[in-house]
XYZ file of C-alpha atoms in Angstrom:
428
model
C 11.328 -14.168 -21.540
C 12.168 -11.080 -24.245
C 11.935 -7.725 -23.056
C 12.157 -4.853 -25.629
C 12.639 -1.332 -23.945
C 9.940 -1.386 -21.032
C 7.490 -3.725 -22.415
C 7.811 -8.104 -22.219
C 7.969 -8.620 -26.260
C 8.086 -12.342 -26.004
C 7.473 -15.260 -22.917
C 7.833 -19.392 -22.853
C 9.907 -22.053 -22.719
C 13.540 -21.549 -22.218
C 14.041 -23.353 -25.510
C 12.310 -20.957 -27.133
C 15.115 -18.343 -26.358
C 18.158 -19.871 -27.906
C 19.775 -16.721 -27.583
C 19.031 -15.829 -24.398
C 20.977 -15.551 -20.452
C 20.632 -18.582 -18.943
C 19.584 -18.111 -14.862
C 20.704 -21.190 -13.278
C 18.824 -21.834 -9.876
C 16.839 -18.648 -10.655
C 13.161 -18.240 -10.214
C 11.527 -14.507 -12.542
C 8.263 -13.485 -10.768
C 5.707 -10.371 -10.848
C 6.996 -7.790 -8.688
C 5.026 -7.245 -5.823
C 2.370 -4.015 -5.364
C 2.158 -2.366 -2.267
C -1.415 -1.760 -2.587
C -1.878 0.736 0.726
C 0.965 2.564 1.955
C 1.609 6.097 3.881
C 5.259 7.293 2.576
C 5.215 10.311 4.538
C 5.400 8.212 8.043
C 7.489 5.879 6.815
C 10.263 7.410 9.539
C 7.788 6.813 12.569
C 6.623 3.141 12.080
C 9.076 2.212 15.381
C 7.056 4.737 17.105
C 3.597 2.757 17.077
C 4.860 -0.129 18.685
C 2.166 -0.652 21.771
C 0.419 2.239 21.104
C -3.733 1.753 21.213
C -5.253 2.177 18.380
C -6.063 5.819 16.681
C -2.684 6.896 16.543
C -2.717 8.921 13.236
C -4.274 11.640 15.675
C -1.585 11.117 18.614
C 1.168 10.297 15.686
C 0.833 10.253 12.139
C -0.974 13.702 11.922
C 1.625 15.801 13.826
C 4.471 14.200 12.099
C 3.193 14.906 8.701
C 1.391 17.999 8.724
C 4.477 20.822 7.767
C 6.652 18.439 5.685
C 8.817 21.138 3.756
C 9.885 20.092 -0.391
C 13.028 18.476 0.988
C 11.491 16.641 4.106
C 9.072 15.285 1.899
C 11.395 14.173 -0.366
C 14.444 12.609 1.458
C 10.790 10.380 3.172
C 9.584 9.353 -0.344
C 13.215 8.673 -1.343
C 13.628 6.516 1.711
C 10.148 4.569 1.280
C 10.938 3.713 -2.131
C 15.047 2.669 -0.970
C 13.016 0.111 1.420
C 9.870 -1.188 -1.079
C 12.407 -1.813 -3.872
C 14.669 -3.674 -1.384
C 11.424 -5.628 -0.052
C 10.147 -6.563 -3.773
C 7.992 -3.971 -4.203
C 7.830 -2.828 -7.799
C 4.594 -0.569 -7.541
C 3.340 1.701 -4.124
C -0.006 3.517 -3.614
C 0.746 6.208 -1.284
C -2.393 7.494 1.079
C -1.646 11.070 1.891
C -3.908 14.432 1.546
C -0.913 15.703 -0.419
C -0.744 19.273 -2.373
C 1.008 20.230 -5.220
C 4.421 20.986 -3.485
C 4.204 17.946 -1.722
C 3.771 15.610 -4.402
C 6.603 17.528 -6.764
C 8.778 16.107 -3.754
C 7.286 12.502 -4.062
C 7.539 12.222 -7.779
C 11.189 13.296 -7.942
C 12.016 10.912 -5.689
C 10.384 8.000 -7.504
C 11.474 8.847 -10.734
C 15.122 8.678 -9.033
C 14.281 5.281 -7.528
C 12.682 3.818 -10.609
C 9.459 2.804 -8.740
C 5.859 3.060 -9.950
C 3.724 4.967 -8.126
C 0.024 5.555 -7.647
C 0.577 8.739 -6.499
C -1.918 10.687 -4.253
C -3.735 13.793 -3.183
C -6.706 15.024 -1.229
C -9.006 17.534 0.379
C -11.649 16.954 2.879
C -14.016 18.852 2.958
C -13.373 19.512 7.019
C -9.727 19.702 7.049
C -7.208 22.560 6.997
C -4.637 20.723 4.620
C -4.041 23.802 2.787
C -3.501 26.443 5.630
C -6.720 28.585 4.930
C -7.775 28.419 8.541
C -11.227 27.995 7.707
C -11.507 24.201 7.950
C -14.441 24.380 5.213
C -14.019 23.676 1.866
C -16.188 24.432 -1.078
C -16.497 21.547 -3.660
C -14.975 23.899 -6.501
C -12.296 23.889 -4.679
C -11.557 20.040 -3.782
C -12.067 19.582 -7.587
C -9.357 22.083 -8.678
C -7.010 20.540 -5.940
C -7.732 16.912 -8.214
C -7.379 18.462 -11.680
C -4.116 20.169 -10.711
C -3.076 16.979 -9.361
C -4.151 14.871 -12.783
C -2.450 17.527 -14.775
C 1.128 17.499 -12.243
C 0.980 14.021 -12.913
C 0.250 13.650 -16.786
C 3.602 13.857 -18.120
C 5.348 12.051 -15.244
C 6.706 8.339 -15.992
C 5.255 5.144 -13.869
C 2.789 7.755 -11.867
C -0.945 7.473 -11.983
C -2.913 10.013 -9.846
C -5.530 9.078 -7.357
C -7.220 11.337 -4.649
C -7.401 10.081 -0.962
C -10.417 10.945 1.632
C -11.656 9.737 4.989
C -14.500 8.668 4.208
C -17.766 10.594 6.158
C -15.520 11.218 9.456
C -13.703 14.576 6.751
C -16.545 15.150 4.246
C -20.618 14.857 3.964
C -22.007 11.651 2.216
C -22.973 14.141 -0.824
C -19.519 15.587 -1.123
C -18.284 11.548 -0.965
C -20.712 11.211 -3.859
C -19.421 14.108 -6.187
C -15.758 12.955 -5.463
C -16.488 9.209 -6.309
C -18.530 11.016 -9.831
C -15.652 13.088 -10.314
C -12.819 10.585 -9.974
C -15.124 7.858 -12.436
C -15.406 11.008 -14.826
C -11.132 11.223 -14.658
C -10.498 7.661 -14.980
C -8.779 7.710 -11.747
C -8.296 6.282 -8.352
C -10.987 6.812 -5.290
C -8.653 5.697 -2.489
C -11.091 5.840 0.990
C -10.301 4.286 4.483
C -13.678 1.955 5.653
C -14.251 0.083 8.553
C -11.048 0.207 9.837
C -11.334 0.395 13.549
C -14.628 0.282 15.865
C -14.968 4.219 16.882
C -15.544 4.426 13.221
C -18.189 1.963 12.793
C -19.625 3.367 16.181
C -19.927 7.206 14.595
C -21.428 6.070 11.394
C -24.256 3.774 12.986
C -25.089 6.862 15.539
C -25.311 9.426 12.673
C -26.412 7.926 9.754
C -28.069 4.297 11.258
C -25.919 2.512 9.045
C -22.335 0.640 9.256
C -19.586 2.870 6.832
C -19.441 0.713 3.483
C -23.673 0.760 3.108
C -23.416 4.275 4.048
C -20.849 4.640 0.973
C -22.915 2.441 -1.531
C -26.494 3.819 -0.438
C -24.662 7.304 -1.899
C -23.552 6.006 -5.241
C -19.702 6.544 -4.064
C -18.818 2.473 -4.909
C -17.144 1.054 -7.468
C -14.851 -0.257 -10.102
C -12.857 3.002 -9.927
C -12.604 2.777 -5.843
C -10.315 1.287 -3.367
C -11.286 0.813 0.209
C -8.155 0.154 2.468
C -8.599 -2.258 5.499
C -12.488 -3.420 5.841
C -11.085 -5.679 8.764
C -14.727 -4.666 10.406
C -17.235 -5.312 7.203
C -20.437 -7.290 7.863
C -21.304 -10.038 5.130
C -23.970 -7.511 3.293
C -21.256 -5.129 3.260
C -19.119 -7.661 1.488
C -22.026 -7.818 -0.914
C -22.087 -4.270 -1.807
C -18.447 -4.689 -2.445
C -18.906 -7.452 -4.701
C -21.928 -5.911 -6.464
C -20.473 -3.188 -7.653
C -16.733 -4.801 -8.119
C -15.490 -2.086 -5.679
C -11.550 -2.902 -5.027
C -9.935 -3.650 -1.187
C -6.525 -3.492 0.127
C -6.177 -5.956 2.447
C -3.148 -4.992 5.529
C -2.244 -7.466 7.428
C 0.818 -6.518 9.035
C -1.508 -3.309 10.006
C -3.973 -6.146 12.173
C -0.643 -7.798 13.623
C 0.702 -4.380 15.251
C -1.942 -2.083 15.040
C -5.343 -2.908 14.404
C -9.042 -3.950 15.863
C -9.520 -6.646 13.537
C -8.375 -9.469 10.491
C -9.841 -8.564 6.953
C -12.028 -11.442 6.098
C -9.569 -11.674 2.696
C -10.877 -15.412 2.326
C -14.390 -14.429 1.816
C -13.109 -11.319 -0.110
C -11.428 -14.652 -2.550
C -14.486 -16.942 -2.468
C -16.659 -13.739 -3.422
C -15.029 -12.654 -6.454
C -13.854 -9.492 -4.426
C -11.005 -7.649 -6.478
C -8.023 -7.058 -3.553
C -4.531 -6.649 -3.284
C -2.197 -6.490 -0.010
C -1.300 -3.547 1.697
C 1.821 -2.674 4.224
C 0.129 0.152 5.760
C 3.415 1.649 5.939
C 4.334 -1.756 9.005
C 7.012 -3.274 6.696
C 7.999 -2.600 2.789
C 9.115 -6.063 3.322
C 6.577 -8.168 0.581
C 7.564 -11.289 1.688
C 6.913 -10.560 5.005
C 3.483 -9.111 4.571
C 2.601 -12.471 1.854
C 3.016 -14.705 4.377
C 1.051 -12.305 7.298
C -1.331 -12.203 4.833
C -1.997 -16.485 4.297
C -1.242 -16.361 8.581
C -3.918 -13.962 9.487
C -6.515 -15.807 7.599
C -5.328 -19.394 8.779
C -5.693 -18.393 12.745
C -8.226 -15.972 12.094
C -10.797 -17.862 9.955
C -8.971 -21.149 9.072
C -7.580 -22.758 12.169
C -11.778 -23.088 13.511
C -12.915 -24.628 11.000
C -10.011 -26.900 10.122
C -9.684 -25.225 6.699
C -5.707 -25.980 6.510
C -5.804 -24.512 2.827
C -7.164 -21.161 3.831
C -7.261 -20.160 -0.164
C -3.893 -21.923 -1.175
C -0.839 -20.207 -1.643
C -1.360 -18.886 -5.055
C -4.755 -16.950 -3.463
C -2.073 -14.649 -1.803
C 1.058 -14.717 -4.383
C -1.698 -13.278 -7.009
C -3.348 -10.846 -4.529
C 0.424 -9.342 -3.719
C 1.115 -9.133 -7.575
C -1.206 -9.529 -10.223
C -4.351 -9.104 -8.877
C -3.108 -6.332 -6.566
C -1.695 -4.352 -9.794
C -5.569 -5.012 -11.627
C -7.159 -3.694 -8.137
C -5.002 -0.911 -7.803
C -6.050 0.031 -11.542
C -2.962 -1.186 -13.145
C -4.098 -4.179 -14.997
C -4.254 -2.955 -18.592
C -0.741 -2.047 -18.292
C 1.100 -4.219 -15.526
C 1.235 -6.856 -13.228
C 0.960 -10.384 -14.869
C 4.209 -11.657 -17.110
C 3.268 -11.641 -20.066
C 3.410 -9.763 -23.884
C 3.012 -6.495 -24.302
C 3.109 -6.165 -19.884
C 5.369 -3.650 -18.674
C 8.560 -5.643 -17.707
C 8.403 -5.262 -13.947
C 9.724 -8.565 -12.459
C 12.047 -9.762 -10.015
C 14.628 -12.095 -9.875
C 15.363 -14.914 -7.270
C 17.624 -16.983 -5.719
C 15.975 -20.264 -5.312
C 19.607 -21.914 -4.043
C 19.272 -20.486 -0.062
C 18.844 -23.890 2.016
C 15.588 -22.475 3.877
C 14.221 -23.093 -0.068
C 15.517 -26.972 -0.619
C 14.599 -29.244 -1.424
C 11.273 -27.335 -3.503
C 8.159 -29.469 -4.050
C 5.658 -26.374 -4.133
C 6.915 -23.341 -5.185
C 3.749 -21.132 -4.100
C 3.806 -22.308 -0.541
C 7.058 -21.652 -0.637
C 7.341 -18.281 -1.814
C 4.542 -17.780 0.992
C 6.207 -19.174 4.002
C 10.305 -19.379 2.982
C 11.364 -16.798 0.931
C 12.725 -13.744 2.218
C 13.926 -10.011 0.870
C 17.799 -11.379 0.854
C 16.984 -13.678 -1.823
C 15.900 -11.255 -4.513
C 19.051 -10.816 -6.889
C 17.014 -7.807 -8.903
C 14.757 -5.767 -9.234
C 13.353 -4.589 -12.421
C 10.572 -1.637 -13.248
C 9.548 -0.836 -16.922
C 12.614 -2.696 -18.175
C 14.763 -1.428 -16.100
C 17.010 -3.059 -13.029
C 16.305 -0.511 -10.122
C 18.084 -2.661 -7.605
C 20.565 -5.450 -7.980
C 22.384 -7.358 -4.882
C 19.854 -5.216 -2.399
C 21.930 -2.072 -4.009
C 20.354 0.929 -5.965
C 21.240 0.710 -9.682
C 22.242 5.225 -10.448
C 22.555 6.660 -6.905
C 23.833 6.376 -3.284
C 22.114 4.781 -0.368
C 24.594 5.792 1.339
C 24.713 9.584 0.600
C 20.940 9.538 1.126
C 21.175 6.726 4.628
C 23.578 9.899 6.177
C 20.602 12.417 4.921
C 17.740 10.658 5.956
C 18.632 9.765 9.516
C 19.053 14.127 10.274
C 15.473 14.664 8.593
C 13.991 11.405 10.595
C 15.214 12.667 13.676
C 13.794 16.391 12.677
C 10.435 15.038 11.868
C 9.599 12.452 14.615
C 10.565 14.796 17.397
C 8.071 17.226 16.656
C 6.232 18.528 20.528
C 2.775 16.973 19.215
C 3.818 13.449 18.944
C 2.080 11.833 21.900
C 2.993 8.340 22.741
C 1.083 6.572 25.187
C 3.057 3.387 25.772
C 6.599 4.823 25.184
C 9.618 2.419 24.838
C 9.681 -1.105 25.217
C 12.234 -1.083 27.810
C 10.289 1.284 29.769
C 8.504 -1.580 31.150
C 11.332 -4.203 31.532
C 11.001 -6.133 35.124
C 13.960 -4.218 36.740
């Protein structure tokens, strides 16, 4: 392979490159997209462990809600330390972000190196932006997404995208002139569906119909839009989804620890179903979440039915690269290895005796490989990690920082945990 500046120029055989660095016992893959992530909580994940579901109220909510500039940015700076040490070349951050917010965000990835599908919201219920009121006009969600598109413009690596909850923040017309208004942009629609059962409860009780026909029957579907979770979809909702080539992130980690339900990610495969995988902000380990993602769908869907293939191991290596960079609405520009890509890649070590003898180097990747093997990390041409270390500034400058603002943040009086501490409930 030939990279020139941020772009692959040339890719083949190794014979081809006469002239180039030989990588003994190396393997050069796609980097891995993080295709649904929350940066902002990234300092409370340990906090969810046994809580019931619902816990952005109880958790995420108070945490987030009066991040200051630097808060905000020692968390994104943090998030993006531990995706680029997990594989991660590309993160779409969730958040109902505002301008300040985001300025925060961005400098932090462009000191990382990361790409970034950034984010930013409104609902039309909230009080994001302090007024008090908790109603917003339309006029003014929309300038909230064209300042956003413009903040972003001149930024490197960062695409903008605008976040809602779906009908539980905002009335099915205001869902339709935000899904019209982000198709007019050429952006990202990035919605929460049929993620836990409350939700599919309230929807069928208001509007008589389960949350993803609710969203097509409204004209808010499509190419442009990417629902996170769908662990709860009925098979006509998978239709719709199909229909009108609507993307998914698909979080498995987030059904492990967290959730109601298992994505059916197999039928999402067999469909034609554009998806990538998601950490949900559980790990920003992607070999961890690649093989929860091939697990869930083996025990869930595979194991009664003696499927033992459960989509083959290059079903999930594409959905956590290629295909999740095409469904996150990266595909013109990144994602697959080849000319004219952008030259984000990574670089293994294929030598580590859990990886030896290899016969199948898919399943392998799947089920063997961990973070500790990746010897780089490269974004737009670029080596953003190397040895698990940050290539132009300090982990440990920012490790020392971080741990004061995660302690600030997560202490907050309107956290509520309701299982507490594991050891809490240790047999005396």
């Amino acid at each position: 392979m030939r990279v020139s500046q941020d772009r692959i120029a040339a890719i083949g055989p190794r014979v081809e490159f006469p002239d180039a660095v030989a990588l003994p016992g190396r393997a050069v893959i796609p980097g891995f997209v993080d295709a649904h992530t929350h940066i902002g909580q990234i300092f409370g994940k340990a906090l969810i462990g046994g809580e019931p579901a619902q816990i952005w109220r109880r958790i995420w909510h108070p945490m987030e809600k009066n991040l200051t500039f630097e808060q905000s940015y020692i968390t994104a700076k943090w998030a993006f330390w531990e995706a680029l040490r997990g594989g991660f070349t590309k993160v779409v951050n969730y958040g109902l972000n505002g301008l300040e917010r985001n300025a925060a965000v961005h400098r932090a990835a462009q000191e990382t190196g990361i790409r970034l599908v950034s984010a930013c919201g409104l609902d039309e219920f909230s009080d994001e932006i302090g007024t008090g009121d908790g109603k917003h006009t339309l006029s003014e969600i929309l300038g909230v997404i064209d300042a956003h598109v413009t903040q972003t413009r001149d930024v490197p690596r960062t695409e903008p995208s605008v976040c809602c909850s779906s009908f539980m923040g905002n009335t099915p017309q205001t869902l339709t002139a935000l899904s019209e208004a982000c198709a007019e942009r050429g952006i990202l629609l990035q919605i929460h569906s049929n993620e836990h059962f409350p939700e599919v409860h309230e929807c069928l009780l208001r509007f008589g119909k389960r949350p993803t026909e609710l969203l097509h029957d409204h004209g808010v579907l499509g190419k442009h839009v990417l629902l996170h979770h769908t662990t709860l979809l009925a098979e006509p909702e998978i239709e719709l989804i199909a229909k009108t080539d609507t993307a998914i992130s698909y979080n498995p980690l987030a059904s492990i620890w967290k959730g109601n339900a298992v994505a059916p990610a197999l039928r999402f495969a067999q469909r034609g179903v554009r998806f990538g995988i998601g950490s949900d902000n559980t790990s920003e380990d992607a070999f961890r979440n690649l093989m929860a993602a091939e697990a869930c769908q083996r025990i869930e869907h595979g194991l009664p039915v003696a499927d033992f293939s459960c989509g083959a191991a290059w079903t999930w290596v594409d959905a956590a690269t290629v295909n999740g960079a095409e469904a996150t609405g990266g595909g013109a520009d990144h994602g697959p290895l080849a000319a004219g890509k952008a030259a984000d890649f990574l670089i293994l070590d294929m030598m580590r005796p859990e990886c030896l003898p290899s016969h199948d180097f898919e399943w392998e990747l799947v089920r063997y490989y961990n973070r500790d093997q990746i010897d780089a990390v490269v974004v737009d041409g670029h080596a953003c990690m190397i040895g698990g270390k940050p290539v132009g500034w300090d982990a440990e400058e920012l490790r020392v920082e971080g741990l004061e603002v995660a302690k600030s943040i997560t202490t907050v009086p309107e956290i509520v945990r309701r299982h507490g501490p594991s050891s809490e409930y240790r047999p005396n």
